[in-house]
XYZ file of C-alpha atoms in Angstrom:
672
model
C 0.000 0.000 0.000
C 1.342 3.452 -0.908
C 2.570 5.773 1.837
C -0.062 8.415 1.094
C -2.887 5.893 1.345
C -1.578 4.532 4.640
C -1.264 8.027 6.072
C -4.859 8.614 4.974
C -5.939 5.440 6.795
C -4.370 6.791 9.992
C -6.366 9.990 9.531
C -9.601 8.008 9.109
C -9.416 7.019 12.792
C -10.234 10.632 13.654
C -12.535 11.435 10.746
C -15.147 13.089 12.999
C -12.684 15.732 14.226
C -11.278 16.229 10.722
C -14.767 16.497 9.201
C -15.719 19.104 11.828
C -12.538 21.032 11.000
C -13.278 20.946 7.259
C -16.859 22.070 7.873
C -15.596 24.991 9.964
C -13.036 25.740 7.279
C -15.718 25.818 4.585
C -17.888 28.191 6.618
C -14.884 30.384 7.415
C -13.826 30.534 3.764
C -17.384 31.281 2.612
C -17.648 34.139 5.128
C -14.238 35.480 4.124
C -14.929 35.306 0.395
C -18.294 37.016 0.780
C -16.425 40.197 1.742
C -15.575 41.392 -1.809
C -19.228 40.952 -2.838
C -20.240 43.212 0.035
C -17.545 45.717 -0.989
C -18.753 45.559 -4.607
C -22.303 46.275 -3.404
C -21.096 49.279 -1.359
C -19.131 50.713 -4.291
C -21.468 50.034 -7.213
C -24.895 50.304 -5.616
C -24.387 52.894 -2.906
C -21.242 54.989 -3.478
C -21.661 55.167 -7.259
C -25.361 54.399 -7.115
C -26.588 58.020 -7.056
C -25.502 58.193 -10.703
C -28.843 56.835 -11.857
C -32.426 57.751 -12.686
C -34.445 59.598 -10.034
C -38.184 60.239 -9.983
C -40.388 62.761 -8.281
C -42.180 61.264 -5.297
C -43.693 62.038 -1.914
C -41.662 62.545 1.233
C -40.381 59.186 2.517
C -37.454 57.221 3.993
C -35.339 57.131 0.786
C -36.447 60.421 -0.744
C -34.302 63.572 -1.132
C -35.589 67.140 -1.122
C -34.150 69.279 -3.938
C -35.449 72.376 -5.721
C -38.790 72.264 -3.925
C -39.460 68.655 -4.960
C -38.890 65.238 -3.393
C -36.876 62.721 -5.486
C -36.153 59.035 -5.038
C -33.834 56.622 -6.866
C -35.421 54.240 -9.322
C -34.075 51.207 -7.404
C -35.972 52.212 -4.221
C -39.441 52.330 -5.736
C -41.818 49.499 -4.877
C -43.147 47.449 -7.773
C -46.525 49.222 -7.996
C -45.419 52.558 -6.538
C -46.310 55.606 -8.667
C -43.386 57.521 -10.234
C -43.338 61.240 -11.067
C -41.210 63.170 -13.529
C -37.770 61.697 -14.267
C -34.477 63.350 -13.336
C -30.913 62.096 -13.840
C -27.748 62.567 -11.807
C -24.409 61.976 -13.541
C -20.782 62.382 -12.598
C -18.518 64.288 -14.972
C -14.953 64.366 -13.728
C -15.151 65.553 -10.147
C -18.535 67.258 -10.573
C -22.050 65.871 -10.213
C -24.782 67.316 -12.458
C -28.584 67.247 -12.223
C -30.891 67.318 -15.251
C -34.455 66.478 -16.151
C -33.473 65.674 -19.750
C -33.029 62.080 -20.960
C -29.238 61.978 -20.975
C -27.658 58.587 -21.993
C -25.477 56.924 -19.351
C -23.009 55.642 -21.965
C -20.732 57.784 -24.094
C -17.948 60.305 -23.599
C -19.081 63.238 -21.419
C -17.808 66.828 -21.412
C -19.069 69.631 -19.202
C -18.872 73.309 -20.234
C -20.592 75.526 -17.667
C -24.233 74.416 -17.546
C -23.970 72.632 -20.893
C -23.259 68.884 -21.092
C -21.957 67.335 -24.331
C -22.196 63.525 -24.818
C -20.468 61.774 -27.713
C -21.916 58.298 -28.417
C -21.201 56.219 -31.548
C -19.915 59.318 -33.380
C -23.029 61.368 -32.582
C -22.815 64.435 -30.332
C -25.741 65.535 -28.151
C -26.039 68.620 -25.938
C -28.091 68.940 -22.723
C -28.868 71.676 -20.194
C -27.779 70.625 -16.709
C -27.329 72.023 -13.194
C -23.980 71.541 -11.485
C -24.623 70.389 -7.899
C -22.842 71.950 -4.962
C -21.102 69.699 -2.422
C -23.858 70.060 0.175
C -26.435 69.138 -2.477
C -24.436 66.064 -3.466
C -24.293 65.022 0.192
C -28.069 65.462 0.358
C -28.498 62.889 -2.442
C -26.055 60.593 -0.608
C -27.986 60.802 2.658
C -30.296 57.764 1.939
C -27.168 55.642 1.231
C -25.300 56.356 4.464
C -27.261 53.996 6.743
C -27.206 51.267 4.082
C -23.419 51.648 3.730
C -23.028 51.482 7.537
C -25.175 48.334 7.641
C -23.066 46.717 4.924
C -19.850 47.708 6.718
C -21.226 46.070 9.877
C -22.097 42.993 7.782
C -18.559 43.002 6.351
C -17.068 43.196 9.846
C -19.440 40.441 11.026
C -18.274 38.208 8.178
C -14.652 38.823 9.203
C -15.456 37.866 12.808
C -17.296 34.707 11.698
C -14.408 33.811 9.404
C -11.860 34.344 12.190
C -13.831 32.222 14.679
C -14.342 29.334 12.266
C -10.735 29.557 11.033
C -9.600 29.243 14.646
C -11.939 26.272 15.116
C -10.654 24.490 12.026
C -6.987 25.039 12.974
C -7.607 23.833 16.509
C -9.442 20.711 15.364
C -6.965 19.893 12.598
C -4.045 20.197 14.999
C -5.927 18.172 17.603
C -6.527 15.440 15.022
C -2.879 15.610 13.938
C -1.663 15.210 17.518
C -3.991 12.244 18.006
C -2.759 10.638 14.766
C 0.904 11.054 15.720
C 0.170 9.798 19.226
C -1.344 6.640 17.765
C 1.478 6.261 15.246
C 4.165 6.572 17.926
C 2.335 4.054 20.092
C 2.150 1.699 17.108
C 5.859 2.149 16.322
C 6.896 1.628 19.941
C 4.584 -1.366 20.196
C 6.079 -2.743 16.988
C 9.599 -2.396 18.416
C 8.631 -4.551 21.380
C 7.227 -7.142 18.934
C 10.333 -7.322 16.774
C 12.638 -10.299 17.318
C 16.027 -9.695 18.923
C 17.670 -10.586 15.604
C 16.303 -7.330 14.126
C 18.325 -5.207 16.557
C 21.578 -7.022 15.832
C 22.151 -4.891 12.727
C 20.237 -1.696 13.574
C 21.775 0.748 16.093
C 19.505 2.081 18.821
C 19.954 5.667 17.600
C 18.482 4.817 14.202
C 15.461 3.182 15.838
C 14.993 6.270 18.031
C 15.137 8.458 14.900
C 12.200 6.525 13.435
C 10.098 7.117 16.556
C 11.011 10.771 17.137
C 12.370 12.595 14.075
C 10.396 10.734 11.417
C 7.071 10.830 13.265
C 7.636 14.532 13.967
C 8.067 15.097 10.213
C 4.819 13.197 9.638
C 3.145 15.409 12.239
C 4.036 18.395 10.062
C 2.098 16.681 7.270
C -1.131 16.684 9.275
C -0.622 19.937 11.202
C 0.853 22.157 8.489
C 0.779 20.524 5.061
C -2.721 19.075 5.018
C -4.135 22.059 6.909
C -2.681 24.388 4.261
C -3.707 22.092 1.423
C -7.278 21.758 2.686
C -7.710 25.446 3.369
C -5.984 26.441 0.114
C -8.052 24.092 -2.026
C -11.308 25.231 -0.411
C -10.221 28.858 -0.821
C -9.406 28.275 -4.486
C -12.732 26.552 -5.120
C -14.542 29.411 -3.366
C -12.614 32.030 -5.348
C -13.308 30.277 -8.645
C -17.015 30.128 -7.796
C -16.967 33.828 -6.973
C -15.123 34.632 -10.216
C -17.642 32.522 -12.144
C -20.427 34.636 -10.656
C -18.612 37.860 -11.547
C -17.145 36.915 -14.942
C -17.170 33.430 -16.461
C -14.466 34.092 -19.078
C -12.033 35.445 -16.513
C -12.674 32.473 -14.218
C -11.980 30.037 -17.061
C -8.771 31.920 -17.850
C -7.640 31.579 -14.214
C -8.243 27.816 -14.327
C -4.997 27.499 -16.291
C -3.265 27.770 -12.892
C -4.301 24.207 -12.067
C -2.293 22.328 -14.756
C 0.696 24.621 -14.059
C 0.619 23.614 -10.382
C 0.249 19.911 -11.243
C 3.214 19.954 -13.649
C 5.337 21.904 -11.194
C 4.492 19.422 -8.420
C 5.562 16.448 -10.545
C 8.874 18.090 -11.435
C 9.502 19.120 -7.819
C 8.808 15.673 -6.370
C 11.165 14.032 -8.861
C 14.158 15.795 -7.284
C 12.880 16.383 -3.747
C 12.200 12.698 -3.108
C 15.830 11.767 -3.828
C 17.217 14.568 -1.675
C 14.892 13.866 1.251
C 15.715 10.155 1.302
C 19.375 11.028 1.775
C 18.581 13.731 4.351
C 16.379 11.458 6.480
C 18.938 8.663 6.226
C 21.747 10.965 7.371
C 19.637 12.243 10.282
C 19.206 8.614 11.300
C 22.951 7.954 10.940
C 23.774 11.062 12.981
C 21.400 9.965 15.755
C 22.908 6.493 15.709
C 26.441 7.818 15.930
C 25.563 10.292 18.707
C 23.876 7.543 20.721
C 26.865 5.252 20.269
C 29.336 8.011 21.122
C 27.516 9.064 24.286
C 27.293 5.486 25.547
C 30.928 4.831 24.712
C 32.348 8.209 25.715
C 34.505 6.685 28.447
C 36.187 4.414 25.873
C 36.562 7.260 23.348
C 38.288 9.443 25.900
C 40.277 6.598 27.421
C 41.839 5.709 24.063
C 42.094 9.289 22.800
C 39.773 8.813 19.798
C 38.005 12.178 20.149
C 39.418 13.620 16.908
C 38.635 10.499 14.861
C 35.051 10.401 16.145
C 34.709 14.130 15.473
C 35.979 13.657 11.902
C 33.531 10.805 11.304
C 30.680 12.903 12.647
C 31.677 15.901 10.534
C 31.654 13.724 7.414
C 28.069 12.648 8.089
C 27.068 16.174 9.043
C 28.638 17.621 5.889
C 26.729 15.219 3.652
C 23.530 16.139 5.483
C 24.391 19.829 5.017
C 25.076 19.395 1.267
C 21.717 17.775 0.593
C 19.946 20.312 2.775
C 21.442 22.991 0.532
C 20.220 21.167 -2.553
C 16.733 21.133 -1.049
C 17.090 24.823 -0.195
C 17.940 25.694 -3.799
C 15.074 23.579 -5.085
C 12.623 25.183 -2.649
C 13.865 28.668 -3.532
C 13.206 28.025 -7.194
C 9.773 26.555 -6.651
C 8.201 28.729 -3.968
C 8.064 32.543 -4.165
C 9.610 32.615 -7.647
C 6.932 30.300 -9.010
C 4.084 32.231 -7.399
C 5.494 35.593 -8.489
C 5.874 34.327 -12.045
C 2.286 33.046 -12.167
C 0.938 36.201 -10.515
C 2.588 38.417 -13.137
C 1.133 36.320 -15.954
C -2.320 36.495 -14.336
C -2.243 40.278 -14.008
C -1.040 40.682 -17.602
C -4.015 38.552 -18.660
C -6.267 40.635 -16.401
C -5.083 43.942 -17.929
C -5.427 42.527 -21.445
C -8.939 41.213 -20.782
C -10.363 44.317 -19.111
C -8.451 46.595 -21.475
C -10.330 44.984 -24.375
C -13.596 45.430 -22.499
C -12.899 49.117 -21.889
C -12.451 49.649 -25.644
C -15.960 48.340 -26.134
C -18.212 50.938 -24.487
C -21.168 48.573 -24.415
C -19.195 46.163 -22.253
C -17.717 48.698 -19.795
C -17.288 47.278 -16.304
C -18.095 49.007 -13.042
C -15.560 50.145 -10.470
C -17.043 47.704 -7.942
C -16.558 44.857 -10.400
C -12.905 45.830 -10.917
C -12.355 46.017 -7.163
C -13.922 42.580 -6.579
C -11.980 40.936 -9.418
C -8.628 42.409 -8.315
C -9.374 41.399 -4.714
C -10.174 37.814 -5.729
C -7.114 37.582 -7.969
C -4.898 38.731 -5.082
C -6.602 36.256 -2.769
C -6.157 33.474 -5.329
C -2.384 33.615 -5.050
C -2.288 33.240 -1.280
C -3.540 29.622 -1.382
C -1.365 28.973 -4.442
C 1.673 30.158 -2.500
C 0.613 28.141 0.550
C 0.441 24.983 -1.552
C 3.790 25.577 -3.249
C 5.515 26.437 0.025
C 4.362 23.141 1.558
C 5.939 20.984 -1.159
C 9.105 20.586 0.941
C 7.232 19.568 4.101
C 5.023 17.231 2.085
C 7.986 15.430 0.565
C 9.780 15.195 3.911
C 6.658 13.724 5.502
C 6.213 11.150 2.723
C 9.837 10.040 2.986
C 9.562 9.894 6.792
C 6.302 7.955 6.436
C 8.017 5.485 4.137
C 10.706 4.886 6.779
C 8.156 4.518 9.605
C 5.968 2.118 7.634
C 9.039 0.127 6.655
C 9.573 -0.467 10.374
C 5.888 -1.218 10.990
C 5.906 -3.735 8.117
C 8.678 -5.808 9.665
C 7.385 -9.189 10.705
C 6.860 -9.041 14.440
C 5.688 -11.383 17.143
C 2.185 -10.922 18.458
C 2.130 -10.158 22.171
C 0.313 -13.030 23.825
C -2.008 -12.494 26.781
C -2.312 -16.258 27.384
C -1.247 -17.422 30.842
C -0.258 -20.967 31.739
C 0.314 -22.474 35.192
C 3.854 -22.293 36.506
C 5.623 -25.216 34.926
C 7.889 -27.656 36.737
C 10.976 -26.558 34.867
C 12.133 -29.773 33.198
C 14.238 -28.693 30.225
C 15.486 -30.860 27.375
C 17.609 -30.023 24.344
C 17.312 -32.611 21.562
C 19.923 -32.467 18.770
C 19.822 -28.680 18.688
C 21.869 -26.749 16.108
C 21.819 -22.996 15.722
C 23.624 -20.155 13.949
C 23.121 -16.367 13.885
C 24.048 -16.427 10.204
C 22.865 -18.898 7.635
C 25.022 -22.056 7.442
C 27.341 -20.783 10.195
C 26.338 -22.870 13.219
C 27.371 -21.700 16.684
C 25.753 -24.704 18.404
C 26.058 -28.136 16.871
C 23.870 -31.126 17.705
C 23.435 -30.350 21.406
C 21.581 -32.875 23.539
C 21.170 -32.563 27.310
C 18.450 -32.305 29.942
C 17.895 -30.452 33.204
C 15.456 -31.799 35.768
C 13.224 -29.811 38.069
C 15.261 -28.261 40.882
C 18.630 -28.980 39.273
C 21.403 -26.458 38.788
C 23.111 -26.762 35.424
C 26.333 -24.852 34.771
C 27.602 -24.026 31.287
C 31.333 -23.413 30.975
C 33.697 -22.904 28.101
C 35.915 -20.390 26.386
C 34.512 -17.228 24.779
C 32.514 -18.094 21.657
C 31.831 -21.672 22.693
C 28.053 -21.073 22.632
C 27.104 -20.694 26.306
C 24.970 -17.542 25.916
C 23.458 -18.862 22.692
C 21.904 -21.744 24.649
C 20.151 -19.237 26.884
C 19.031 -17.171 23.883
C 17.374 -20.273 22.459
C 15.751 -21.223 25.758
C 14.212 -17.752 26.042
C 13.251 -17.867 22.351
C 15.143 -14.681 21.593
C 16.138 -16.832 18.635
C 14.791 -20.164 17.380
C 16.925 -23.216 16.728
C 17.694 -24.082 13.123
C 17.554 -27.808 13.852
C 16.347 -29.987 16.724
C 13.870 -29.305 19.504
C 13.848 -27.687 22.942
C 11.263 -29.025 25.396
C 9.980 -27.548 28.659
C 7.935 -30.039 30.664
C 7.647 -32.071 27.474
C 6.257 -29.156 25.430
C 8.121 -27.921 22.361
C 8.823 -24.279 23.156
C 8.041 -23.317 19.540
C 4.410 -24.205 20.287
C 4.312 -21.823 23.267
C 3.869 -18.050 22.638
C 7.007 -16.084 23.463
C 5.494 -14.036 26.294
C 3.764 -17.082 27.777
C 7.018 -19.074 27.741
C 8.965 -16.255 29.414
C 6.299 -15.652 32.052
C 7.881 -18.270 34.312
C 11.505 -17.547 33.451
C 13.941 -15.148 35.046
C 17.312 -13.961 33.816
C 20.271 -12.045 35.192
C 22.703 -10.780 32.571
C 26.426 -10.193 32.854
C 25.864 -6.463 32.290
C 22.648 -5.671 34.224
C 20.339 -3.023 32.821
C 18.463 -0.699 35.142
C 15.690 1.673 34.106
C 15.118 5.230 35.259
C 13.039 5.076 38.461
C 13.801 3.689 41.909
C 15.472 0.555 43.217
C 12.050 -0.842 44.101
C 10.551 -0.079 40.671
C 13.526 -1.765 38.999
C 12.762 -4.917 40.925
C 8.999 -4.972 40.260
C 9.124 -3.322 36.802
C 5.762 -1.807 37.809
C 4.100 -5.242 37.686
C 0.986 -5.015 39.871
C 1.353 -8.661 40.866
C 4.608 -7.923 42.679
C 3.847 -6.154 45.937
C 6.158 -3.947 47.940
C 6.588 -6.803 50.401
C 7.635 -9.148 47.588
C 10.153 -6.560 46.367
C 11.709 -6.187 49.809
C 11.781 -9.955 50.334
C 13.550 -10.522 47.014
C 16.135 -7.873 47.851
C 16.651 -9.361 51.290
C 16.941 -12.905 49.922
C 19.819 -11.896 47.664
C 21.486 -10.009 50.496
C 20.865 -6.579 49.004
C 19.828 -5.195 52.384
C 23.470 -5.486 53.473
C 24.784 -3.737 50.366
C 22.038 -1.135 49.761
C 20.894 -0.544 53.332
C 23.185 2.475 53.832
C 21.397 4.499 51.120
C 19.492 7.470 52.557
C 16.183 6.670 50.850
C 16.662 2.923 50.979
C 14.824 1.051 48.261
C 13.193 4.315 47.116
C 16.573 5.694 46.054
C 16.326 7.129 42.567
C 18.063 5.284 39.758
C 19.225 7.153 36.654
C 19.476 5.567 33.209
C 21.410 2.261 33.323
C 22.017 2.798 37.066
C 25.260 4.641 36.428
C 25.331 6.079 39.977
C 25.420 2.583 41.514
C 28.346 0.187 41.674
C 28.396 -2.875 39.428
C 27.767 -5.082 42.444
C 24.750 -3.054 43.534
C 23.315 -3.102 40.002
C 23.789 -6.857 39.803
C 22.059 -7.465 43.131
C 19.061 -5.386 41.998
C 18.955 -7.311 38.739
C 19.194 -10.573 40.671
C 16.346 -9.552 42.978
C 14.264 -8.579 39.944
C 14.508 -12.090 38.537
C 13.660 -13.679 41.874
C 10.702 -11.384 42.560
C 8.933 -12.882 39.569
C 9.395 -16.354 41.162
C 10.563 -18.071 37.957
C 10.417 -21.801 37.375
C 13.597 -21.474 35.341
C 16.339 -19.093 36.449
C 19.219 -18.155 34.163
C 22.362 -16.483 35.470
C 24.454 -15.315 32.506
C 27.898 -14.805 34.059
C 26.054 -12.878 36.755
C 29.007 -12.792 39.158
C 31.803 -12.030 36.693
C 31.923 -8.285 37.407
C 31.231 -8.449 41.144
C 33.750 -8.028 43.905
C 34.561 -10.984 46.153
C 32.537 -9.663 49.115
C 29.361 -9.168 47.022
C 29.900 -12.539 45.347
C 29.935 -14.153 48.766
C 26.597 -12.481 49.551
C 25.046 -13.911 46.376
C 26.551 -17.326 46.941
C 24.986 -17.475 50.399
C 21.554 -16.741 48.898
C 21.952 -19.138 45.977
C 21.589 -22.307 48.005
C 18.199 -21.148 49.264
C 16.995 -19.543 46.077
C 17.653 -22.407 43.674
C 15.323 -24.709 45.564
C 12.121 -25.361 43.664
C 13.429 -24.067 40.333
C 15.701 -25.169 37.536
C 18.766 -22.951 37.456
C 21.163 -22.441 34.562
C 24.456 -20.742 35.331
C 26.778 -19.470 32.641
C 29.970 -19.370 34.649
C 33.105 -17.319 34.290
C 34.464 -18.076 37.736
C 34.463 -21.867 38.007
C 34.689 -21.648 41.775
C 31.053 -20.423 41.825
C 29.661 -23.629 40.251
C 31.309 -26.308 42.371
C 27.914 -27.217 43.862
C 26.106 -27.464 40.475
C 24.255 -30.731 39.866
C 25.510 -30.840 36.306
C 28.305 -29.036 34.492
C 28.395 -28.914 30.683
C 31.745 -28.087 29.123
C 31.343 -26.494 25.676
C 33.909 -26.168 22.910
C 33.115 -24.780 19.441
C 29.391 -25.327 19.946
C 29.601 -28.931 21.166
C 29.422 -30.547 24.610
C 32.797 -32.137 25.159
C 32.391 -33.016 28.854
C 29.522 -33.317 31.321
C 29.174 -34.236 35.003
C 29.469 -32.635 38.441
C 32.579 -30.898 39.761
C 34.122 -33.995 41.360
C 33.476 -36.170 38.308
C 34.986 -33.667 35.897
C 38.010 -33.040 38.111
C 38.582 -36.789 38.266
C 38.594 -36.999 34.467
C 41.397 -34.421 34.310
C 40.150 -33.187 30.956
C 39.118 -29.747 29.659
C 37.312 -28.743 32.820
C 40.218 -29.831 35.015
C 42.673 -27.775 32.982
C 40.412 -24.717 33.018
C 39.852 -24.990 36.766
C 43.530 -25.487 37.615
C 44.527 -22.626 35.336
C 41.992 -20.271 36.903
C 42.920 -21.423 40.410
C 46.581 -20.741 39.701
C 45.819 -17.263 38.391
C 43.733 -16.448 41.461
C 46.555 -17.642 43.755
C 49.057 -15.480 41.937
C 46.733 -12.475 42.171
C 46.346 -13.125 45.905
C 50.109 -13.088 46.310
């Protein structure tokens, strides 16, 4: 499905708000565009309206007293009202004249004293007239004053209505846009939690963050600015064309040539803008990724003096982003004000040509009010045109950003299961399991072993032997390429991921803590884990001895990744987190490798109690910590080369024996 259509489908969720906004917009535009008609009425009918036929009448609301007689304009007589003798008022230059003769309204007029000469179709006629004084002219204007005031009030009222409804439409459109982006960000974040771990192996966190923040913000501009301007501009243009059709059909048809010009210009613009924006959005993502990586690894960068190299790499990305931004700037400069100015000049040349021809034909002369209305509408026509053209850049950015967001949403994810199963016993069996992170490059090869309920199984081996990969498979972060993994006799591939992990706990070598408190990092805000359960878990792992000195105790605030706590304190919190969920299967992934000897002793004391009633897997770095394991699996190049308990393996004097003696010798030397 195309990006535009999918963005439209997001908007459909809030169609009521958007429809209300468009309705308000239509009313606001109609009120705004009615203004020139009111102005035309004021000019043609009232300001210039006294230049018309007048008839003798009785004293009344619209009558004017002049020369001992009451006169009233022809337009103010009722249908069956009796008319007296005719009189005519005409304007010649700056003077107004009064006459009872039948003077034609068309033709070239010339005033000489009290004699008026009119030249019409080559014929010259002469008429006796009276030149009106200023106070007499004002007397004839008196019936128009209240009508002009009423129309001015109407004009102002239309402006107020337009302003109120324009505010309403902007508020509702922005409200709808915020709702759409809120839903989109929730969908993107939800999708991230559904994506398999394999997806994040090749995509830096900064690039993922850019999709959620920068790209969705660009899409927000589409709904808040672009579509709002497009909607309002299109409705304005339709309204203006309707108004021009009412005033002058030929001129309106001439102005319709703007439409194909805009369409062609849009096609040309998008051809180049799409390419530029893809690069720009990609570089923004790369910059975010690099910044995220640099911030997290700043201690290593500074420790090894790589500041200049990192700065050079960043500047290279930033320069490429800058270059393409400049290309977009040049493209936008060519296609915004320049385009509108060019079209406006053509339109006004056509306007002068059209009305110039009309002025040469006296029978087709146009009124001043008509000219005012047409010029007003032509000026108004170019505001929406400019709004549309100026939004081309934002539109293209939003479409490119939408493409990137939907690319992420289209990744095959794992549905979050709400199914709960009873806590299983914890019998685990690997049957001829082979696995590789890359195709045809197996890390684990034909593994077969089992762990009974309540047993502690230790996995040992050199780096890269496959210890952590076994745990990744058990948690279904990845699925085995060959073989089966059973939990209580059930193939784990038949159990939803979340359901399988519900009764598992894990402690990683590098514990991760979230922003919050010590207590919230243990419970992870799970309502099932009470404050008492949190405190018990912390006490069971001995954390009360290590964390008890903190001023706020378990309510001590934790910053991102727990950087203000020692590695031992972080590990104890992570350990308590796993235990608080009371797992049937507990995995310790080299959980004591970065802990000092005193803290390790605390954990070891708790281990004997905690492993009861659950199957425990320990990925061990220090072999001294697994001497009491029920079963030790020695891995080498993805295969199990030895298995047994500590005494059995030491008696064999094989791989495990050599590793243990080597590590024991190193520890003795360090002690010395």
